[in-house]
Coordinates of C-alpha atoms in Angstrom, one line a residue:
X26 CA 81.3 144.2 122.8
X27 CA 85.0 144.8 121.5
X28 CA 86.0 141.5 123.1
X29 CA 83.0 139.3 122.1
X30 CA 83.7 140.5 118.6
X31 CA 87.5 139.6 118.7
X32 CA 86.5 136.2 120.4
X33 CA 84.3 135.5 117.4
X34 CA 87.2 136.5 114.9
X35 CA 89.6 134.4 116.5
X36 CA 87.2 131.7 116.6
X37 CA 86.5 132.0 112.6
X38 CA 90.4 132.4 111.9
X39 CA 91.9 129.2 114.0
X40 CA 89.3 127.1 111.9
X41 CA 90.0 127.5 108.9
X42 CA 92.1 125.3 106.8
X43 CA 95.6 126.0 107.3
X44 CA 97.7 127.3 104.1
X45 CA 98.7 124.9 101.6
X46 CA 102.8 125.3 102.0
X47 CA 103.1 123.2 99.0
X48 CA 102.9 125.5 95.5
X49 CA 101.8 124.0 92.3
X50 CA 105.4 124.3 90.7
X51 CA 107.6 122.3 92.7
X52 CA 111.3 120.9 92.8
X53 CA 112.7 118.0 93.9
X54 CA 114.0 119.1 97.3
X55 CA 109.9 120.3 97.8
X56 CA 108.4 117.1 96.9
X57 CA 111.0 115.0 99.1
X58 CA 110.9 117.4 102.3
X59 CA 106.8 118.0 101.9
X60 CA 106.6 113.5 101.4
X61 CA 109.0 113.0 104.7
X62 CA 106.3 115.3 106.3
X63 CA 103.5 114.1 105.0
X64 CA 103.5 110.6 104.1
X65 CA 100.9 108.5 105.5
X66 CA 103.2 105.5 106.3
X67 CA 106.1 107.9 107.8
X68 CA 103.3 109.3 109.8
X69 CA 102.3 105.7 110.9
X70 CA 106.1 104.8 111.7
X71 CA 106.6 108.0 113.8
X72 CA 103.3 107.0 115.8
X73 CA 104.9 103.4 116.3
X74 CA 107.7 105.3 118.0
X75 CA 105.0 107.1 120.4
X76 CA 103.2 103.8 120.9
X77 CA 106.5 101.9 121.6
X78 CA 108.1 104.5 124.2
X79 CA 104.5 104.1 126.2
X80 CA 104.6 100.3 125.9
X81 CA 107.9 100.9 127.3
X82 CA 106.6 103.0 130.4
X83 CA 103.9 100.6 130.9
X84 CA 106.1 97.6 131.2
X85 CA 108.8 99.5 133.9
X86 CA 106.0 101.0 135.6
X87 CA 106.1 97.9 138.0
X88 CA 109.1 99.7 139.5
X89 CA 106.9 102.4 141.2
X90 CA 104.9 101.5 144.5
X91 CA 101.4 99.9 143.6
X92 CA 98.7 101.4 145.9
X93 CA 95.2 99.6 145.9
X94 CA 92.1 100.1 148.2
X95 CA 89.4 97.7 148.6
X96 CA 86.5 97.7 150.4
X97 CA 83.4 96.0 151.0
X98 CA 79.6 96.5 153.1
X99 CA 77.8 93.2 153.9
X100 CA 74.6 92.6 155.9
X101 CA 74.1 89.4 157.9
X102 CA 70.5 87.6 157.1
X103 CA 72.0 85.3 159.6
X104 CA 75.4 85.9 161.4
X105 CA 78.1 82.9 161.6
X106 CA 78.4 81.3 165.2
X107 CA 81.6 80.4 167.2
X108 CA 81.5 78.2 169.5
X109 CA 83.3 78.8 173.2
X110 CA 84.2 76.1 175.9
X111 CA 81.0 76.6 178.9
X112 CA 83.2 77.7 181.9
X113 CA 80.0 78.5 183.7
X114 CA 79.4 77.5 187.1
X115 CA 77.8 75.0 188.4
X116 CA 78.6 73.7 184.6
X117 CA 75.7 73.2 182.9
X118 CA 74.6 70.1 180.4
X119 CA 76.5 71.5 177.4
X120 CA 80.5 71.7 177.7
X121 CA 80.1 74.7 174.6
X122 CA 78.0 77.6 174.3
X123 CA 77.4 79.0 171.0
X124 CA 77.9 83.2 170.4
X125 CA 77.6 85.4 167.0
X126 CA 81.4 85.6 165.9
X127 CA 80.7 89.3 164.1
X128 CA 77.9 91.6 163.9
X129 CA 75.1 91.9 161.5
X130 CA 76.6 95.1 159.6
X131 CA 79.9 94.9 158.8
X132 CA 82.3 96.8 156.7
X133 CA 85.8 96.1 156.1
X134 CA 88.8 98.1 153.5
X135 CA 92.0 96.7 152.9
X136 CA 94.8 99.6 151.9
X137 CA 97.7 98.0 150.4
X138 CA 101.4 99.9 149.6
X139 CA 103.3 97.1 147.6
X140 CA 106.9 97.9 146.5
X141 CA 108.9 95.6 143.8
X142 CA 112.1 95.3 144.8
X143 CA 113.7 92.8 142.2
X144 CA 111.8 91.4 139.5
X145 CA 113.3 89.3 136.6
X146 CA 110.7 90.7 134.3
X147 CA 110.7 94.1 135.1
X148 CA 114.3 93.8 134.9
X149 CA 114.2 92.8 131.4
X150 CA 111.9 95.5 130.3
X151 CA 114.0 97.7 131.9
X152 CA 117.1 96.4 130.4
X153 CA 115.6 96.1 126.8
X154 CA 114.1 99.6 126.5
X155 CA 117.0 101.0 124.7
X156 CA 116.9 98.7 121.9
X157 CA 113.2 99.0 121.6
X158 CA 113.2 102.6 121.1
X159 CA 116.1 102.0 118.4
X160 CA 114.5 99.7 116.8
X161 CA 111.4 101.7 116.4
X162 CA 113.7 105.1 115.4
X163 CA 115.1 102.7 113.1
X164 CA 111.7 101.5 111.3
X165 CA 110.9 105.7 110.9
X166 CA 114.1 106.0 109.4
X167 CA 114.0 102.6 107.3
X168 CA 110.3 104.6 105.7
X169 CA 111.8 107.9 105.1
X170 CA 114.8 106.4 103.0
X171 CA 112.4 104.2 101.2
X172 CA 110.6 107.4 100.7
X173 CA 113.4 109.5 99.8
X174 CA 113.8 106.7 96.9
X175 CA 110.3 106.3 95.8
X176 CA 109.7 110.1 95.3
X177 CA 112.9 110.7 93.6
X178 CA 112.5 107.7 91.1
X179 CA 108.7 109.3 90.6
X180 CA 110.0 113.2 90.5
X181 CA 112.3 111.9 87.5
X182 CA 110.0 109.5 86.0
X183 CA 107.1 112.5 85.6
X184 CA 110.0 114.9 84.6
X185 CA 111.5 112.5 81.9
X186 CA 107.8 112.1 80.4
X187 CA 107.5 116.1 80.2
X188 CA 110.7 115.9 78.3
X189 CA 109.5 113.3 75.9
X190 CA 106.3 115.1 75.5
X191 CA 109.0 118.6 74.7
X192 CA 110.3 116.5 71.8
X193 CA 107.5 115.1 70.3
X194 CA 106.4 118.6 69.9
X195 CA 109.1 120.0 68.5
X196 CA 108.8 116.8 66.1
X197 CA 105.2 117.8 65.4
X198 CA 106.4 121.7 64.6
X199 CA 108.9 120.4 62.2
X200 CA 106.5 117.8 60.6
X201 CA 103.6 120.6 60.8
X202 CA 106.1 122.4 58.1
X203 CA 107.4 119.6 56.0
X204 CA 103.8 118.7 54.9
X205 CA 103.1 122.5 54.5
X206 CA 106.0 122.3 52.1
X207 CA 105.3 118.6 50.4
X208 CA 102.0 119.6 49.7
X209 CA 102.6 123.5 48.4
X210 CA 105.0 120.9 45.9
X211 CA 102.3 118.8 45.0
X212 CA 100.1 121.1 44.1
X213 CA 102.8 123.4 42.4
X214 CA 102.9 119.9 40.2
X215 CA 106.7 119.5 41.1
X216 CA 105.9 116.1 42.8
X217 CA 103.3 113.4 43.7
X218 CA 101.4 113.4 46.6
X219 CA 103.0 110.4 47.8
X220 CA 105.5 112.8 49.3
X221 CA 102.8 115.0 51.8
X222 CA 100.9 111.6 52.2
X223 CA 103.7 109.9 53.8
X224 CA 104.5 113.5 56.1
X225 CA 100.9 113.1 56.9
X226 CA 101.2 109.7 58.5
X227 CA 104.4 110.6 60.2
X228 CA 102.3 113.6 61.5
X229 CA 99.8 111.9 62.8
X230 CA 102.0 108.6 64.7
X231 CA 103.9 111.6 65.9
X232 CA 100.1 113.6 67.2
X233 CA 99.3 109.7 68.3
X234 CA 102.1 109.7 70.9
X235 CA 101.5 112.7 72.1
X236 CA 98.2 111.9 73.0
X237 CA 99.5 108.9 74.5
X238 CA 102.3 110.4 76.7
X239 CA 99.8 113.4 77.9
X240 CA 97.5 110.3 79.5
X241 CA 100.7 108.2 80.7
X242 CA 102.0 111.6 82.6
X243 CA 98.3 111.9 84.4
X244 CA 99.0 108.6 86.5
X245 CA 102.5 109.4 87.1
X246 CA 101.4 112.7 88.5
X247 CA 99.1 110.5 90.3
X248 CA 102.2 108.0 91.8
X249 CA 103.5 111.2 92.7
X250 CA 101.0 112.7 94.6
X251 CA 100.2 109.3 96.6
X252 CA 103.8 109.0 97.5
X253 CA 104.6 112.7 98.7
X254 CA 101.0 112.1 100.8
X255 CA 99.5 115.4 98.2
X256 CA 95.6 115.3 98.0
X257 CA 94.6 114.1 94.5
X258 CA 93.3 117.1 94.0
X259 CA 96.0 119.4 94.1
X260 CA 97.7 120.7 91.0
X261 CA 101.3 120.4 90.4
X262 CA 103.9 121.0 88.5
X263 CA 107.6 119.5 88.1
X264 CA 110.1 122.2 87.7
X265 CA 113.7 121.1 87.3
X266 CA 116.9 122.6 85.4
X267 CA 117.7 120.2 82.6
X268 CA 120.9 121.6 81.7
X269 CA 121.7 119.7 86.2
X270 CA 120.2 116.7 84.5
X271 CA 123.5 114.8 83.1
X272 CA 125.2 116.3 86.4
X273 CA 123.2 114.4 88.6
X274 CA 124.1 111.1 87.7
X275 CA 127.7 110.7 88.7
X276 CA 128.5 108.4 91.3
X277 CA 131.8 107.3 92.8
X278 CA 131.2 103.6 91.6
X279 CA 134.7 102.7 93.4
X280 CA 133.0 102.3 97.2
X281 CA 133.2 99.7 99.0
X282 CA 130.3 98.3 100.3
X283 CA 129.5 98.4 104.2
X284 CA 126.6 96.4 105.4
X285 CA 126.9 98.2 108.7
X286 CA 125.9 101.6 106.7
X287 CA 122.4 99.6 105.6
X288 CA 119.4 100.4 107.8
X289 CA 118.1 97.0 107.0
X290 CA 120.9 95.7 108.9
X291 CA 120.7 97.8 111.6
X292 CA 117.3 96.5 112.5
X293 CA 118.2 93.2 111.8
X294 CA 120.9 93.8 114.4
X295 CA 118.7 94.9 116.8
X296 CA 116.7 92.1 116.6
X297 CA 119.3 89.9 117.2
X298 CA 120.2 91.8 120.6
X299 CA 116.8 92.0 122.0
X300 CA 116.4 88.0 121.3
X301 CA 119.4 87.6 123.1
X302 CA 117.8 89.7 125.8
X303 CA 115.0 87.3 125.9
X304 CA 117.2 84.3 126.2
X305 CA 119.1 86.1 129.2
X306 CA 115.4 86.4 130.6
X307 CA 114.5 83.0 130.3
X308 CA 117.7 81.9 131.5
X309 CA 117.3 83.6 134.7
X310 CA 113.8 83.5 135.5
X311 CA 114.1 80.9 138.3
X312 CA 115.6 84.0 140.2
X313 CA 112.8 84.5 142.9
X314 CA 110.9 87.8 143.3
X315 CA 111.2 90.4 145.9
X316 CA 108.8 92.9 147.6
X317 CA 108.3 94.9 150.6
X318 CA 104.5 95.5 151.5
X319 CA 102.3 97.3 153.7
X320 CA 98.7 96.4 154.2
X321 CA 96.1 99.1 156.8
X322 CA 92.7 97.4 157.1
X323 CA 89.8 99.5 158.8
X324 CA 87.2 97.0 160.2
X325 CA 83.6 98.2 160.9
X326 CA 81.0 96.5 162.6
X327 CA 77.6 96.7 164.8
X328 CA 74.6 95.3 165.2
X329 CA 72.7 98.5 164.1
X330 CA 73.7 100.1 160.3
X331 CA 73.0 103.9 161.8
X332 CA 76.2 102.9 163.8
X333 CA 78.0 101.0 161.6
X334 CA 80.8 103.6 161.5
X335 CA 80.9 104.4 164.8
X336 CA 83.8 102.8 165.8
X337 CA 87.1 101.3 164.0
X338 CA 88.6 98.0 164.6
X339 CA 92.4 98.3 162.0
X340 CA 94.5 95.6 161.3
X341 CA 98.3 97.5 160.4
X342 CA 101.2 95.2 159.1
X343 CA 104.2 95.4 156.8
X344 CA 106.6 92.8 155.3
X345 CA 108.6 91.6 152.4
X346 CA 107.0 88.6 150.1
X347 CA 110.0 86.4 148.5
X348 CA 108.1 84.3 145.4
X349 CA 110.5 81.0 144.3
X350 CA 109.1 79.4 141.0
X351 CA 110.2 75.9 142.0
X352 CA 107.9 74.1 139.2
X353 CA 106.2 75.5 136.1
X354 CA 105.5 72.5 134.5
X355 CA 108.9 72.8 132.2
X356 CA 107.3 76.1 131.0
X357 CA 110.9 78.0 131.3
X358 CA 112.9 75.3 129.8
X359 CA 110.6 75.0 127.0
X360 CA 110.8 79.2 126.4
X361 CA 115.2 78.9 126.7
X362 CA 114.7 76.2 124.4
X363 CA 112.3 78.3 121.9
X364 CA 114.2 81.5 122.2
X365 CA 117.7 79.9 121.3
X366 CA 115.8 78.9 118.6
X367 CA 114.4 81.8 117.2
X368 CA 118.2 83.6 117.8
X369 CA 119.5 81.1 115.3
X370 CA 116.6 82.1 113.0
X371 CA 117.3 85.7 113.1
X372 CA 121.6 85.0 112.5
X373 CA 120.4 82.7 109.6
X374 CA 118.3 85.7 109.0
X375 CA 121.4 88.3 109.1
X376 CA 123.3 86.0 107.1
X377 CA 121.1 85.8 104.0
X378 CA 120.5 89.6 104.5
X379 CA 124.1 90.5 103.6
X380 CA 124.3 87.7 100.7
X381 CA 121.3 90.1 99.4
X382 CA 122.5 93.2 100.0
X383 CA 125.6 92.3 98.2
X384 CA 123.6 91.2 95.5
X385 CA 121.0 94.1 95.2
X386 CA 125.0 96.2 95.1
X387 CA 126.1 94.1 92.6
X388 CA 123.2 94.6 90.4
X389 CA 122.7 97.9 90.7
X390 CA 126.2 98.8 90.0
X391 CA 126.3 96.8 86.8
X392 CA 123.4 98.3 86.1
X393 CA 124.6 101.4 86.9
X394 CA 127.8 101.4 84.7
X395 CA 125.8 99.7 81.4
X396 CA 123.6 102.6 81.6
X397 CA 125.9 105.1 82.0
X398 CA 127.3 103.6 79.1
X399 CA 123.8 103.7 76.8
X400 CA 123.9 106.8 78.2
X401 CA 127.1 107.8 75.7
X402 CA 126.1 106.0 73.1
X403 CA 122.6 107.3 72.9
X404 CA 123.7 111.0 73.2
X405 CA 126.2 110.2 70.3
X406 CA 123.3 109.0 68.4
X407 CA 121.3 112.3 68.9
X408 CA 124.8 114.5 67.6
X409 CA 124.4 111.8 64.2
X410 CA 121.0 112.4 63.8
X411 CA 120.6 115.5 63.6
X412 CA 123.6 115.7 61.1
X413 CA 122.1 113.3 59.0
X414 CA 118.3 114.8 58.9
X415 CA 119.9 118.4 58.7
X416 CA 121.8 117.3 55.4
X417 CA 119.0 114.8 53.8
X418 CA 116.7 117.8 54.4
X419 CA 118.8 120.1 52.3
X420 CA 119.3 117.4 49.7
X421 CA 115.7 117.2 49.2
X422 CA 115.6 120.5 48.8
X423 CA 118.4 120.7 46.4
X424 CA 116.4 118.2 44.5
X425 CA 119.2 115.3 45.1
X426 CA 117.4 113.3 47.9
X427 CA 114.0 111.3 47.5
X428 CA 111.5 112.6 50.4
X429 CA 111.1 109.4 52.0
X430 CA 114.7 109.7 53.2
X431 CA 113.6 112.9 54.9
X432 CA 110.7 110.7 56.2
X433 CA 113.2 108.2 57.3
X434 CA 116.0 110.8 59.1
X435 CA 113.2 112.7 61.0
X436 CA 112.2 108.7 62.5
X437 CA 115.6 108.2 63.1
X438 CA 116.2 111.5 65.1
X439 CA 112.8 111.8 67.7
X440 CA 113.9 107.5 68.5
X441 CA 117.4 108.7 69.2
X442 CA 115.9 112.0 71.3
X443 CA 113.6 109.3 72.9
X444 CA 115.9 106.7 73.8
X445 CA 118.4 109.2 75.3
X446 CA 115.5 110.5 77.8
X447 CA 114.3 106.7 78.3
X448 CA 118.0 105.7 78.9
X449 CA 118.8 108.8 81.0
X450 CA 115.5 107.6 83.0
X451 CA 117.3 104.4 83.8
X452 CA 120.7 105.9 84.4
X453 CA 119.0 108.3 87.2
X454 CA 116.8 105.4 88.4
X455 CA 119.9 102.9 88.8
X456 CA 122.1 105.3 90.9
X457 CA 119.4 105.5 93.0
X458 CA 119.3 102.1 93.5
X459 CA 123.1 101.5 94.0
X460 CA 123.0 104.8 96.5
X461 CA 120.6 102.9 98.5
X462 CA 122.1 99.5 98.5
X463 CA 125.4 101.4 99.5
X464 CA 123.2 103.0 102.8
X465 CA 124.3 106.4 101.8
X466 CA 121.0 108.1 102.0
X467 CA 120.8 109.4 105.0
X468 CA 118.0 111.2 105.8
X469 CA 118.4 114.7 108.4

């Protein structure tokens, strides 16, 4: 009874649905680790690898003996005659006499051991499994970069948004009190209500983009999700420290670039071997085939089925079969001819590969370095700002200043706080691009 009722416990525990590892407040080294584990396509490329390792095993397993049985049970409505020179004596009228050549049951089997010993396409499987596997490695690892890229560039795209949202809500709280304080004025009589009208309007553009970024951040949550493979349903959070913000984009912008470091290269290079593998194969296909063989054929046969297996009549024999292609209708030359062919292709290919690689690097390091120098200016801007609003605010207090400067300063500071996070965005965004177009993302 004790064991039936741990059997049933186990049975309920092993199927339910495993823990969530992922929490709803995550940081960027989650979101990448959880997307290389869970993303849909990086799945799909590491089941590519599995599929291309068994494509490789099924195209050496020629190199192992093939064993094959056949056999057959036939029933003569009318048995086939042979015909046998009349030696009979005294000789009769007809110089043959006709006999059944086989019985009416008989039942043959035909047991065959065949063993490749030199094949030109086994060869070139064999010889081009190496590359294959690399090649497919090298398509995982071209998906988790891409990856890698995609969910950082979304990570800091959601987090950037938040950090808009943070300062439009501080605007709001400091516009919430100026028309507090413009309209206790106005109707203290010490001014017009032109003054709380226009803090009303600022208020409510201010409430209007708020509104607007709390929608926009809902579909880049939803970019997020679909890249790190999350269920849509699943809440989460960005947690990062934005003090690390402005540390994490430095980059040594004096590299040289190294087209051997790019994993688009690699597979291009790959490529390029295995078609020169083919050409090899083609080139050397007239090379005749060799096998060693062994063939055991049981033979049954009698004129009455109940004794059909009575007795055995085997055929034994082993040799070596040599095949020479003499003529394939120009079929090889035709395949050398296409394969050298698609080799220049593929160089042609490699060549206008590294002409864009060196300009995706050129453009994201300009890119790079104009940003990184928005980046300074727009910061500045923020520093002058506030100055500016902090003293047109206490000269409309003093009575000196005309409110609509106040108006005017408090514009000029949430644009400069805005631009800096949209520029910052861009900074972050383009060192990510020149990191990849260097190949340093390398992915453990």
């Amino acid at each position: 009874m004790i064991g039936l009722l741990f059997l049933v416990i186990s049975t309920f525990l092993s199927g339910q649905t495993p823990h969530d590892s992922l929490p709803s407040k995550v940081t960027l080294s989650q979101c990448i680790s959880y997307a290389l584990a869970n993303q849909a396509l990086i799945k799909q490329s590491i089941l590519d690898e599995a599929i291309t390792k068994r494509n490789i095993r099924i195209a050496i397993s020629g190199w192992y003996p093939q064993l094959e049985f056949d056999a057959n049970a036939q029933h003569y409505l009318q048995a086939p005659s042979a015909n046998y020179p009349n030696t009979g004596n005294p000789p009769t009228y007809t110089p043959y006499i006709s006999f059944p050549s086989t019985a009416n049951y008989v039942s043959a089997g035909m047991f065959t051991a065949n063993q490749t010993i030199y094949s030109n396409s086994l060869f070139f499987a064999a010889r081009t499994s190496k590359e294959l596997r690399q090649q497919a490695s090298q398509n995982t690892e071209n998906s988790k970069i891409n990856t890698y890229v995609n969910v950082t560039k979304a990570f800091f795209d959601v987090l950037l948004t938040e950090q808009q949202l943070n300062v439009l809500k501080e605007d709001i709280l400091r516009l919430q009190k100026n028309y507090k304080d413009a309209y206790s004025l106005y109707q203290n009589g010490l001014t017009d209500k032109i003054d709380y009208q226009r803090t009303e309007i600022a208020l409510s553009n201010a409430q209007a983009q708020q509104k607007s970024a709390e929608e926009t951040i809902k579909g880049k949550y939803a970019v997020l999700k679909q890249l790190m493979g999350v269920v849509p349903e699943k809440h989460l959070t960005v947690s990062f420290d934005s003090s690390k913000l402005e540390s994490e984009i430095l980059i040594d912008t004096l590299k040289n670039l190294d087209y051997n470091k790019r994993i688009e290269y690699q597979l291009m290079l790959t490529s390029l071997n295995l078609q020169h593998a083919e050409i090899g194969y083609y080139r050397w296909s007239f090379i005749p085939t060799l096998s060693a063989f062994f063939d055991y054929d049981p033979l049954f046969q009698n004129n009455n089925f109940s004794e059909l297996y009575n007795k055995n009549y085997p055929t034994t024999l082993f040799g070596l079969k040599l095949t020479i292609p003499i003529f394939q209708g120009l079929n090889r030359i035709e395949n050398l001819s296409k394969a050298k062919l698609q080799y220049q292709r593929i160089q042609l290919g490699v060549n206008y590969l590294k002409s864009e690689i060196n300009s995706e690097y050129t453009l994201a390091l300009t890119g790079y370095i104009s940003n990184l120098n928005e980046l300074k200016v727009a910061k500045n801007n923020i520093t002058v700002a506030k100055e500016i609003f902090n003293t047109v605010k206490y000269q409309y207090d003093k009575g000196i200043k005309a409110y609509l400067e106040v108006i005017v300063s408090e514009t000029d500071l949430r644009t400069a706080e805005l631009n800096y996070l949209n520029i910052l965005f861009q900074v972050l965004t383009s060192k990510m691009d020149l990191e990849k177009a260097l190949g340093d993302i390398k992915i453990n």
